[in-house]
Amino acid sequence: MNSIYRKCSRRVLRLVAREATNIFNPTTLDYLLIGSLKDLQAHFHLTPLLLPKDTMSVVTDTRFVFQPALRLSRTKGTVDVIITVGSQFVQITTVKPQDIGPGFRLSGTVNDIFRVAELEEAKPASSIDGDTTFGFKIDNGKVVMYFDSPRKQDVLQAIRSAKAQYRKEIKSAHSMDRLIRPDDVPGSLLNVSLMNLSSHDRTLRLASYNTIAALSKTFQFGIGRDLITAKEIEIPARSANLVRQISQKLAVSEPGLTHDFLSEFFIGWDRLSDEERPMSVLYMSPWLQNLQRHVILSDQDSEKGRDKVAAIARKLLETAIRTPSCDTCFQDHAWPVVAKDDALVDVFLDEMVKIALEYGPDATQVEAIACIATSIGSMTLRGKVIARLRKVLNRSSLRPTRALVDNAIWDELAVLLRICVDGSFDHRGQSQLFLPEIFHIITMTVHSGSSIVSSYVHSLLINTVHSLCTTFPLNDSRLTKLQTLMVSLTEPKVEVLFDLRHVASGDAPVRIDTKSPDAAMFSHLETITVLLQSIIELGAPSNALANSWRSRWMSLVASTAFQSNPAVQPKAFTVMGCLASENVDDDILYQVLVSLRTGISRFTDEGDGGLLIAIATTMTKMVKHLSPSSRYIRPMFWLATALVRLVPLPIFNCAVSLLEAVILVLAKSGVFKGGQMTSSLLQARHAARSLLSEMDEVFDIHFNSQNFHVAMSICLLKGLHESWTQASAMRVLFTLLEVISMSTTERGPTPQNKVALPYVLLLSAHATTVDEWRDRLWFAGSTPPMGLASPADTFDLTSIDQVEDQLLLCNAMLVVASFTTSDDVVQQHVLQFLLQFATRRPSVFSLL
């Protein structure tokens, strides 16, 4: 019983268990679940069954047995298994019987068997990665298994050796050992004859010519009249034209021989000398044009026909990879034929990717495959590579991982990137038709994987810009700017943005925010996105094409951003924020708000703040371009305030930036005119009053008309505690103070608006110089006399005697709260504040 049978049995049992009278109901029928050869022999005599030897060899093929081992599963936890490696098969057998399903009381040993040739190593996700963990994938990652065993290296080595031996046996099978069918005769003899038609030996050339003539007569080939058997005819030596002409005529007149002819071609390839191989490629190439019509379409089952063509394509690609000396010949004769047929291009691309994945994305053979793809060079191939890259990125959401490099699609992604880089050089069609897709791929894959993949992404961008410079009709001004931009892409400060990790020794080190590495990566991505927008602006021959590119890019980003995928979703939101420079409507903002819920859940459940940072940053940019009449603009003030209170300091900067953006948009719209800031915002609070009230109780910070600004100051107070958040918190305090003071037209020695007192006190306490203190008071509508020369004199300007006891007490507590986490200068200011406070309002100070 294997896993597939177990799953199928569970479904069947659930169906029959619904009817008590069903004869297959497990309550009325005993089921025997056989999981080993021993169990089978216990119930059946195997000899009369005449089981095929191949079937029995699957079970008995046990060269190496590895134990202990655990199979890792998200749903079932860990399962004890035995890993058995044979010459052709790998078996994964559970140590203990496994239940078929709940309620059936049926269990049995699960034994999954896989062909060695189909197994590929898979890198475990970062969450389970360790010295003893390893994984395998089958069918291009559709089935992925992870294991943990102290004998990891032994298991991997046994499987690698079995795969290598299997490939060696396949390749070393001698052609004479195969069964030759009558249908094989024409293809075999034609290959032999065409191969020797250009031989140095006159007798061999004549024999080859006569053989072709005899075949044409015997099998009634359409070129029979062009070839006449003769004994003393002189065949020119090394006549490439003669060989090519005869092969071309045969390919046209006898397309039904295409599959047999090409299959026979590869059998004799290894026996050819280096001198003979170019001629063989020359006579083989004309037959490639028949593959689509006379192999795929001629077969009643198109899938079988496609499989036949795929086998020929694979052999041809492997032959080209193994024989670099024939690269020029393949480029001149074989690949141009493939490029003319879109159906062939599709098949060849599939086989190129499969071969590359077998070698591994970092293997030197992948470079050869990329060269072949470039040699084919059709627009169809380039488009399919880019489309496949997008599909691979989307497929990463099926088995999501936090990092793209941990995903099952990573190897295929790296291979396709390598192919795409070579095809991006100096090709106008690719840049014009697929520039948005290329930019989307760049932004979604940057800062992923090894430095090699980072170099692919960087090279893809440079090649694309080079193509725009060399193939697009740009005026001199734009062309000069674009060329300057392309040169700047190779500078160390730009290479760091692409995580290339090689900065020139003379350059200043790039500052990375160690408190929030996600924020640093997003900052780099924002810079790259702005750079790509500049490329669109400079490289587009017309505004219409530039707008088309931007629109297409935005649609690609939106489709990725609203799909749950921790590896690329935060990047998509970051790019969206940069692209959403105008026409931000409520519909798209609503979708972003829905995704924000996912970001908060992911942060609270998994500690992953990447998505939350990206969404908050995107909303900050979107709010700036949102209409003041939007239904969400005022409620977003309370959303931002809640985030400021809830998120830890590493994400604090993003939250306060959103808060600042909302305040500025509302102030610009005129909502706060006439001192209506507090009333307007408290009115918008009613929609979520119950939730916000609960939060007020938790944090013991209550917003009402009397202490609104004190509460806001307390929310921002935690940002003043650390150096990397202090600038953001101070900026929002300045913004609030400036908005409150906008209604003040006159200036005097004291702040004109008493509600600004909390902001005035906090900003004054954190002023390190007299000039800085005076500048901050100026924002509050105050011009202090020259006789006052210290931030501690702020109380002399605030009419402290006229402030209500409750408000004064709240402000004093606010200043005291910043004492313990501030530097010596601020603490000195706070102590001086308290001294004046105790002197002038002793009754209130006693309450403090």
Coordinates of C-alpha atoms in Angstrom, one line a residue, residues 366-763:
V366 CA 23.3 25.5 -17.9
E367 CA 25.4 28.1 -19.7
A368 CA 25.5 25.9 -22.8
I369 CA 21.7 25.6 -22.6
A370 CA 21.4 29.3 -22.4
C371 CA 23.6 29.7 -25.5
I372 CA 21.4 27.2 -27.4
A373 CA 18.3 29.2 -26.4
T374 CA 19.9 32.4 -27.6
S375 CA 20.9 30.7 -30.9
I376 CA 17.3 29.7 -31.4
G377 CA 16.6 33.3 -30.7
S378 CA 13.0 33.5 -31.9
M379 CA 10.6 36.0 -30.4
T380 CA 8.4 33.1 -29.5
L381 CA 11.1 31.5 -27.4
R382 CA 11.9 34.8 -25.6
G383 CA 8.2 35.3 -24.9
K384 CA 7.8 31.8 -23.6
V385 CA 10.8 32.1 -21.3
I386 CA 9.4 35.3 -19.8
A387 CA 5.9 33.9 -19.5
R388 CA 7.3 30.8 -17.9
L389 CA 9.2 32.9 -15.4
R390 CA 6.0 34.6 -14.4
K391 CA 4.2 31.3 -14.0
V392 CA 7.0 29.9 -11.9
L393 CA 6.8 33.0 -9.6
N394 CA 3.0 32.5 -9.3
R395 CA 3.5 28.8 -8.6
S396 CA 5.6 29.6 -5.6
S397 CA 2.4 30.3 -3.8
L398 CA 1.2 26.7 -4.0
R399 CA 3.8 25.6 -1.4
P400 CA 4.6 29.0 0.1
T401 CA 7.9 29.6 1.9
R402 CA 9.2 32.7 3.6
A403 CA 12.2 32.9 1.3
L404 CA 12.0 32.3 -2.4
V405 CA 15.3 30.4 -2.3
D406 CA 13.6 27.8 0.0
N407 CA 10.7 27.2 -2.5
A408 CA 10.4 24.1 -4.6
I409 CA 10.4 26.3 -7.8
W410 CA 13.8 28.0 -7.0
D411 CA 16.0 25.8 -9.3
E412 CA 13.7 26.3 -12.2
L413 CA 13.5 30.0 -11.6
A414 CA 17.3 30.3 -11.5
V415 CA 17.6 28.3 -14.8
L416 CA 15.0 30.4 -16.6
L417 CA 16.7 33.6 -15.3
R418 CA 20.0 32.4 -16.8
I419 CA 18.3 31.8 -20.2
C420 CA 16.5 35.1 -20.0
V421 CA 19.7 37.0 -19.4
D422 CA 21.4 35.7 -22.6
G423 CA 18.3 36.4 -24.7
S424 CA 17.9 40.0 -23.4
F425 CA 21.0 41.4 -25.2
D426 CA 20.4 43.7 -28.1
H427 CA 16.8 42.6 -29.0
R428 CA 14.3 45.3 -29.6
G429 CA 11.3 43.0 -29.7
Q430 CA 11.8 41.6 -26.3
S431 CA 12.3 45.1 -24.7
Q432 CA 9.3 46.6 -26.5
L433 CA 6.9 43.7 -25.9
F434 CA 8.0 42.5 -22.5
L435 CA 9.6 45.4 -20.7
P436 CA 6.9 45.4 -17.9
E437 CA 7.3 41.6 -17.5
I438 CA 11.1 42.0 -17.3
F439 CA 10.8 44.8 -14.7
H440 CA 8.3 42.7 -12.7
I441 CA 10.6 39.7 -12.7
I442 CA 13.6 41.9 -11.7
T443 CA 11.8 43.4 -8.7
M444 CA 10.3 40.1 -7.5
T445 CA 13.7 38.2 -7.7
V446 CA 16.1 40.8 -6.4
H447 CA 17.6 40.1 -3.0
S448 CA 17.0 36.4 -3.5
G449 CA 19.4 33.5 -3.4
S450 CA 23.1 33.4 -4.1
S451 CA 25.3 36.1 -5.5
I452 CA 25.1 34.2 -8.9
V453 CA 21.4 34.7 -9.1
S454 CA 21.8 38.3 -8.0
S455 CA 24.2 38.8 -10.9
Y456 CA 21.6 37.3 -13.3
V457 CA 19.0 39.9 -12.1
H458 CA 21.5 42.7 -12.4
S459 CA 22.7 41.6 -15.8
L460 CA 19.1 41.3 -17.0
L461 CA 18.5 44.9 -16.2
I462 CA 21.8 46.1 -17.8
N463 CA 21.1 44.1 -21.0
T464 CA 17.6 45.5 -21.2
V465 CA 18.8 49.1 -20.9
H466 CA 21.5 48.3 -23.5
S467 CA 18.8 47.0 -25.9
L468 CA 16.7 50.2 -25.4
C469 CA 19.8 52.3 -26.2
T470 CA 20.8 50.4 -29.3
T471 CA 17.5 49.6 -30.9
F472 CA 15.0 52.2 -30.0
P473 CA 14.6 55.5 -32.0
L474 CA 15.3 58.0 -29.2
N475 CA 16.3 61.6 -29.6
D476 CA 19.9 62.6 -28.6
S477 CA 18.9 64.1 -25.3
R478 CA 17.1 61.0 -24.1
L479 CA 19.7 58.6 -25.5
T480 CA 22.5 60.4 -23.7
K481 CA 20.6 60.3 -20.4
L482 CA 19.7 56.6 -20.9
Q483 CA 23.4 55.8 -21.7
T484 CA 24.5 57.7 -18.6
L485 CA 22.0 55.7 -16.5
M486 CA 23.2 52.4 -18.0
V487 CA 26.8 53.3 -17.0
S488 CA 25.6 54.1 -13.4
L489 CA 24.1 50.6 -13.1
T490 CA 27.7 49.2 -12.8
E491 CA 28.7 51.5 -10.0
P492 CA 29.2 49.9 -6.6
K493 CA 26.5 51.9 -4.9
V494 CA 24.0 50.5 -7.4
E495 CA 25.4 47.0 -7.3
V496 CA 24.8 47.0 -3.5
L497 CA 21.1 47.5 -4.2
F498 CA 21.1 44.2 -6.1
D499 CA 22.9 42.4 -3.2
L500 CA 26.0 41.7 -5.2
R501 CA 28.2 42.1 -2.1
H502 CA 31.2 43.5 -3.7
V503 CA 31.7 47.2 -2.9
A504 CA 34.9 49.0 -3.9
S505 CA 37.3 49.4 -1.0
G506 CA 37.3 53.2 -1.4
D507 CA 33.6 53.6 -1.1
A508 CA 31.8 54.3 2.1
P509 CA 30.0 51.3 3.5
V510 CA 26.3 51.2 2.9
R511 CA 24.3 51.5 6.1
I512 CA 22.0 48.6 6.8
D513 CA 19.4 48.9 9.5
T514 CA 20.2 45.9 11.7
K515 CA 17.1 46.6 13.8
S516 CA 14.9 46.0 10.7
P517 CA 16.6 44.1 7.9
D518 CA 13.3 43.9 6.0
A519 CA 13.0 47.7 6.0
A520 CA 16.6 47.9 4.5
M521 CA 15.7 45.5 1.8
F522 CA 12.5 47.3 1.0
S523 CA 14.4 50.6 0.9
H524 CA 16.7 49.1 -1.8
L525 CA 13.7 47.8 -3.7
E526 CA 12.1 51.2 -3.7
T527 CA 15.3 52.7 -5.1
I528 CA 15.4 50.1 -7.8
T529 CA 11.7 50.7 -8.7
V530 CA 12.3 54.4 -9.0
L531 CA 15.3 53.6 -11.2
L532 CA 13.1 51.4 -13.4
Q533 CA 10.5 54.1 -13.7
S534 CA 13.2 56.5 -15.0
I535 CA 14.2 53.9 -17.6
I536 CA 10.6 53.8 -18.8
E537 CA 10.4 57.5 -19.0
L538 CA 13.7 57.8 -20.9
G539 CA 13.4 54.7 -23.0
A540 CA 9.9 54.9 -24.3
P541 CA 9.8 56.4 -27.9
S542 CA 6.3 57.9 -27.1
N543 CA 4.2 58.8 -24.1
A544 CA 1.5 56.3 -25.2
L545 CA 4.0 53.4 -25.0
A546 CA 5.3 54.6 -21.6
N547 CA 1.8 54.7 -20.2
S548 CA 1.1 51.3 -21.7
W549 CA 4.2 49.9 -20.0
R550 CA 3.4 51.4 -16.6
S551 CA -0.2 50.1 -16.8
R552 CA 0.9 46.6 -17.6
W553 CA 3.5 46.6 -14.9
M554 CA 1.0 47.8 -12.3
S555 CA -1.4 45.0 -13.3
L556 CA 1.3 42.4 -12.9
V557 CA 2.3 43.8 -9.5
A558 CA -1.3 44.0 -8.3
S559 CA -2.0 40.3 -9.2
T560 CA 1.1 39.3 -7.2
A561 CA 0.4 41.6 -4.2
F562 CA -3.1 40.3 -3.6
Q563 CA -2.0 36.6 -3.6
S564 CA -0.8 35.1 -0.3
N565 CA 2.9 34.4 -0.8
P566 CA 5.4 35.4 1.9
A567 CA 8.3 35.2 -0.5
V568 CA 7.2 37.8 -3.0
Q569 CA 4.0 39.4 -1.7
P570 CA 5.9 42.1 0.4
K571 CA 8.0 43.0 -2.6
A572 CA 4.9 43.4 -4.7
F573 CA 3.4 45.8 -2.2
T574 CA 6.6 47.8 -2.1
V575 CA 6.7 48.2 -5.9
M576 CA 2.9 48.9 -5.9
G577 CA 3.5 51.8 -3.5
C578 CA 6.1 53.3 -5.9
L579 CA 3.9 52.9 -9.0
A580 CA 0.7 54.2 -7.4
S581 CA 1.7 57.8 -8.0
E582 CA -1.8 58.9 -9.2
N583 CA -5.4 57.9 -9.5
V584 CA -5.5 55.9 -6.3
D585 CA -9.2 55.0 -5.7
D586 CA -11.1 53.4 -2.9
D587 CA -11.3 50.0 -4.6
I588 CA -7.6 49.3 -4.7
L589 CA -7.1 50.8 -1.2
Y590 CA -9.8 48.5 0.1
Q591 CA -7.9 45.5 -1.3
V592 CA -4.7 46.8 0.4
L593 CA -6.6 47.1 3.7
V594 CA -7.8 43.5 3.4
S595 CA -4.2 42.4 2.9
L596 CA -3.2 44.4 5.9
R597 CA -5.2 41.9 8.0
T598 CA -3.1 39.1 6.6
G599 CA 0.1 41.1 7.3
I600 CA -0.9 41.6 11.0
S601 CA -1.8 37.9 11.4
R602 CA 1.4 36.8 9.8
F603 CA 3.4 39.1 12.2
T604 CA 1.5 38.0 15.3
D605 CA 1.5 34.3 14.5
E606 CA 4.9 33.8 12.8
G607 CA 6.9 36.9 13.8
D608 CA 7.3 37.9 10.1
G609 CA 6.9 41.6 9.8
G610 CA 7.9 41.9 6.2
L611 CA 4.4 42.0 4.8
L612 CA 3.2 44.5 7.5
I613 CA 6.1 46.8 6.7
A614 CA 5.5 46.6 3.0
I615 CA 1.8 47.3 3.3
A616 CA 2.2 50.2 5.7
T617 CA 4.8 51.8 3.4
T618 CA 2.6 51.3 0.4
M619 CA -0.4 52.8 2.2
T620 CA 1.8 55.8 3.1
K621 CA 2.5 56.5 -0.5
M622 CA -1.1 55.8 -1.6
V623 CA -2.6 58.1 0.9
K624 CA -0.6 61.0 -0.5
H625 CA -2.5 60.5 -3.8
L626 CA -5.9 59.7 -2.4
S627 CA -8.8 62.0 -2.9
P628 CA -9.8 64.0 0.3
S629 CA -13.3 62.8 -0.4
S630 CA -12.3 59.1 0.1
R631 CA -14.4 57.2 2.6
Y632 CA -11.2 55.7 4.1
I633 CA -9.1 58.8 4.6
R634 CA -10.3 59.8 8.1
P635 CA -10.7 56.3 9.5
M636 CA -7.1 55.6 8.4
F637 CA -6.0 58.1 11.0
W638 CA -7.2 55.7 13.7
L639 CA -5.8 52.7 11.8
A640 CA -2.4 54.4 11.8
T641 CA -2.7 55.4 15.5
A642 CA -3.6 51.8 16.4
L643 CA -0.5 50.5 14.5
V644 CA 1.7 53.1 16.3
R645 CA 0.5 51.7 19.6
L646 CA 0.6 48.0 18.7
V647 CA 3.7 47.4 16.6
P648 CA 7.1 47.0 18.1
L649 CA 9.9 49.6 17.5
P650 CA 11.4 47.9 14.4
I651 CA 8.1 48.6 12.6
F652 CA 7.4 51.8 14.4
N653 CA 8.9 54.0 11.6
C654 CA 6.5 52.6 9.0
A655 CA 3.5 53.2 11.2
V656 CA 4.3 56.8 12.1
S657 CA 5.0 57.6 8.4
L658 CA 1.5 56.4 7.6
L659 CA 0.1 58.5 10.4
E660 CA 2.0 61.6 9.2
A661 CA 0.8 61.1 5.6
V662 CA -2.8 60.9 6.8
I663 CA -2.5 64.0 8.9
L664 CA -0.9 66.0 6.1
V665 CA -3.6 65.0 3.5
L666 CA -6.4 65.9 5.9
A667 CA -4.8 69.2 6.8
K668 CA -4.3 70.0 3.1
S669 CA -8.0 69.2 2.4
G670 CA -9.1 71.9 5.0
V671 CA -10.8 69.4 7.4
F672 CA -8.8 70.9 10.3
K673 CA -9.6 74.5 9.7
G674 CA -11.0 76.6 12.5
G675 CA -9.6 74.3 15.2
Q676 CA -11.7 71.3 14.1
M677 CA -9.0 68.7 14.2
T678 CA -10.1 67.1 17.4
S679 CA -13.8 67.1 16.7
S680 CA -13.3 65.9 13.1
L681 CA -11.1 63.0 14.0
L682 CA -13.2 61.9 17.0
Q683 CA -16.3 61.9 14.8
A684 CA -14.5 59.5 12.4
R685 CA -13.8 57.2 15.4
H686 CA -17.4 56.2 15.8
A687 CA -17.4 53.6 13.1
A688 CA -14.9 51.5 15.0
R689 CA -15.7 52.8 18.5
S690 CA -16.0 49.5 20.3
L691 CA -12.7 48.1 19.0
L692 CA -10.8 51.4 19.7
S693 CA -12.3 51.6 23.1
E694 CA -11.0 48.1 23.9
M695 CA -7.6 49.2 22.8
D696 CA -7.8 52.3 24.9
E697 CA -8.5 50.1 28.0
V698 CA -5.6 47.8 27.2
F699 CA -3.1 50.7 26.8
D700 CA -4.8 52.9 29.3
I701 CA -4.7 55.8 26.8
H702 CA -8.1 57.3 26.2
F703 CA -9.0 59.7 23.4
N704 CA -11.6 62.4 24.1
S705 CA -12.0 66.1 23.4
Q706 CA -10.2 67.1 26.7
N707 CA -7.0 65.1 26.3
F708 CA -6.8 64.2 22.6
H709 CA -3.4 65.8 22.1
V710 CA -2.0 64.4 25.3
A711 CA -3.1 60.9 24.2
M712 CA -1.4 61.4 20.8
S713 CA 1.8 62.5 22.5
I714 CA 1.8 59.4 24.7
C715 CA 1.3 57.2 21.7
L716 CA 4.4 58.8 20.1
L717 CA 6.4 58.8 23.3
K718 CA 7.8 55.3 22.8
G719 CA 9.4 56.4 19.6
L720 CA 11.6 58.9 21.4
H721 CA 13.3 56.2 23.4
E722 CA 15.5 54.8 20.7
S723 CA 17.8 56.6 18.3
W724 CA 16.5 54.8 15.1
T725 CA 12.9 55.8 15.8
Q726 CA 13.4 59.2 17.4
A727 CA 13.6 61.1 14.1
S728 CA 10.3 59.7 12.9
A729 CA 8.5 60.4 16.2
M730 CA 9.8 64.0 16.3
R731 CA 8.7 64.5 12.7
V732 CA 5.1 63.6 13.5
L733 CA 5.2 65.8 16.6
F734 CA 6.3 68.6 14.4
T735 CA 3.5 67.9 11.9
L736 CA 0.9 67.9 14.6
L737 CA 2.2 71.1 16.1
E738 CA 2.3 72.8 12.7
V739 CA -1.2 71.7 11.9
I740 CA -2.5 73.0 15.2
S741 CA -0.7 76.3 14.7
M742 CA -1.9 76.8 11.2
S743 CA -5.0 78.7 12.5
T744 CA -2.7 81.1 14.4
T745 CA -2.0 84.3 12.4
E746 CA -0.4 86.3 15.1
R747 CA 2.8 85.6 16.9
G748 CA 3.8 86.6 20.4
P749 CA 6.1 85.6 23.2
T750 CA 3.8 82.7 24.2
P751 CA 2.3 79.8 22.2
Q752 CA -1.1 81.0 20.9
N753 CA -2.9 77.6 21.1
K754 CA -3.0 75.9 24.5
V755 CA -3.9 72.5 23.0
A756 CA -0.4 72.5 21.6
L757 CA 1.1 72.3 25.1
P758 CA 1.9 68.5 25.0
Y759 CA 3.8 68.8 21.8
V760 CA 5.6 72.0 22.9
L761 CA 6.8 70.4 26.1
L762 CA 8.0 67.2 24.5
L763 CA 9.8 69.0 21.6

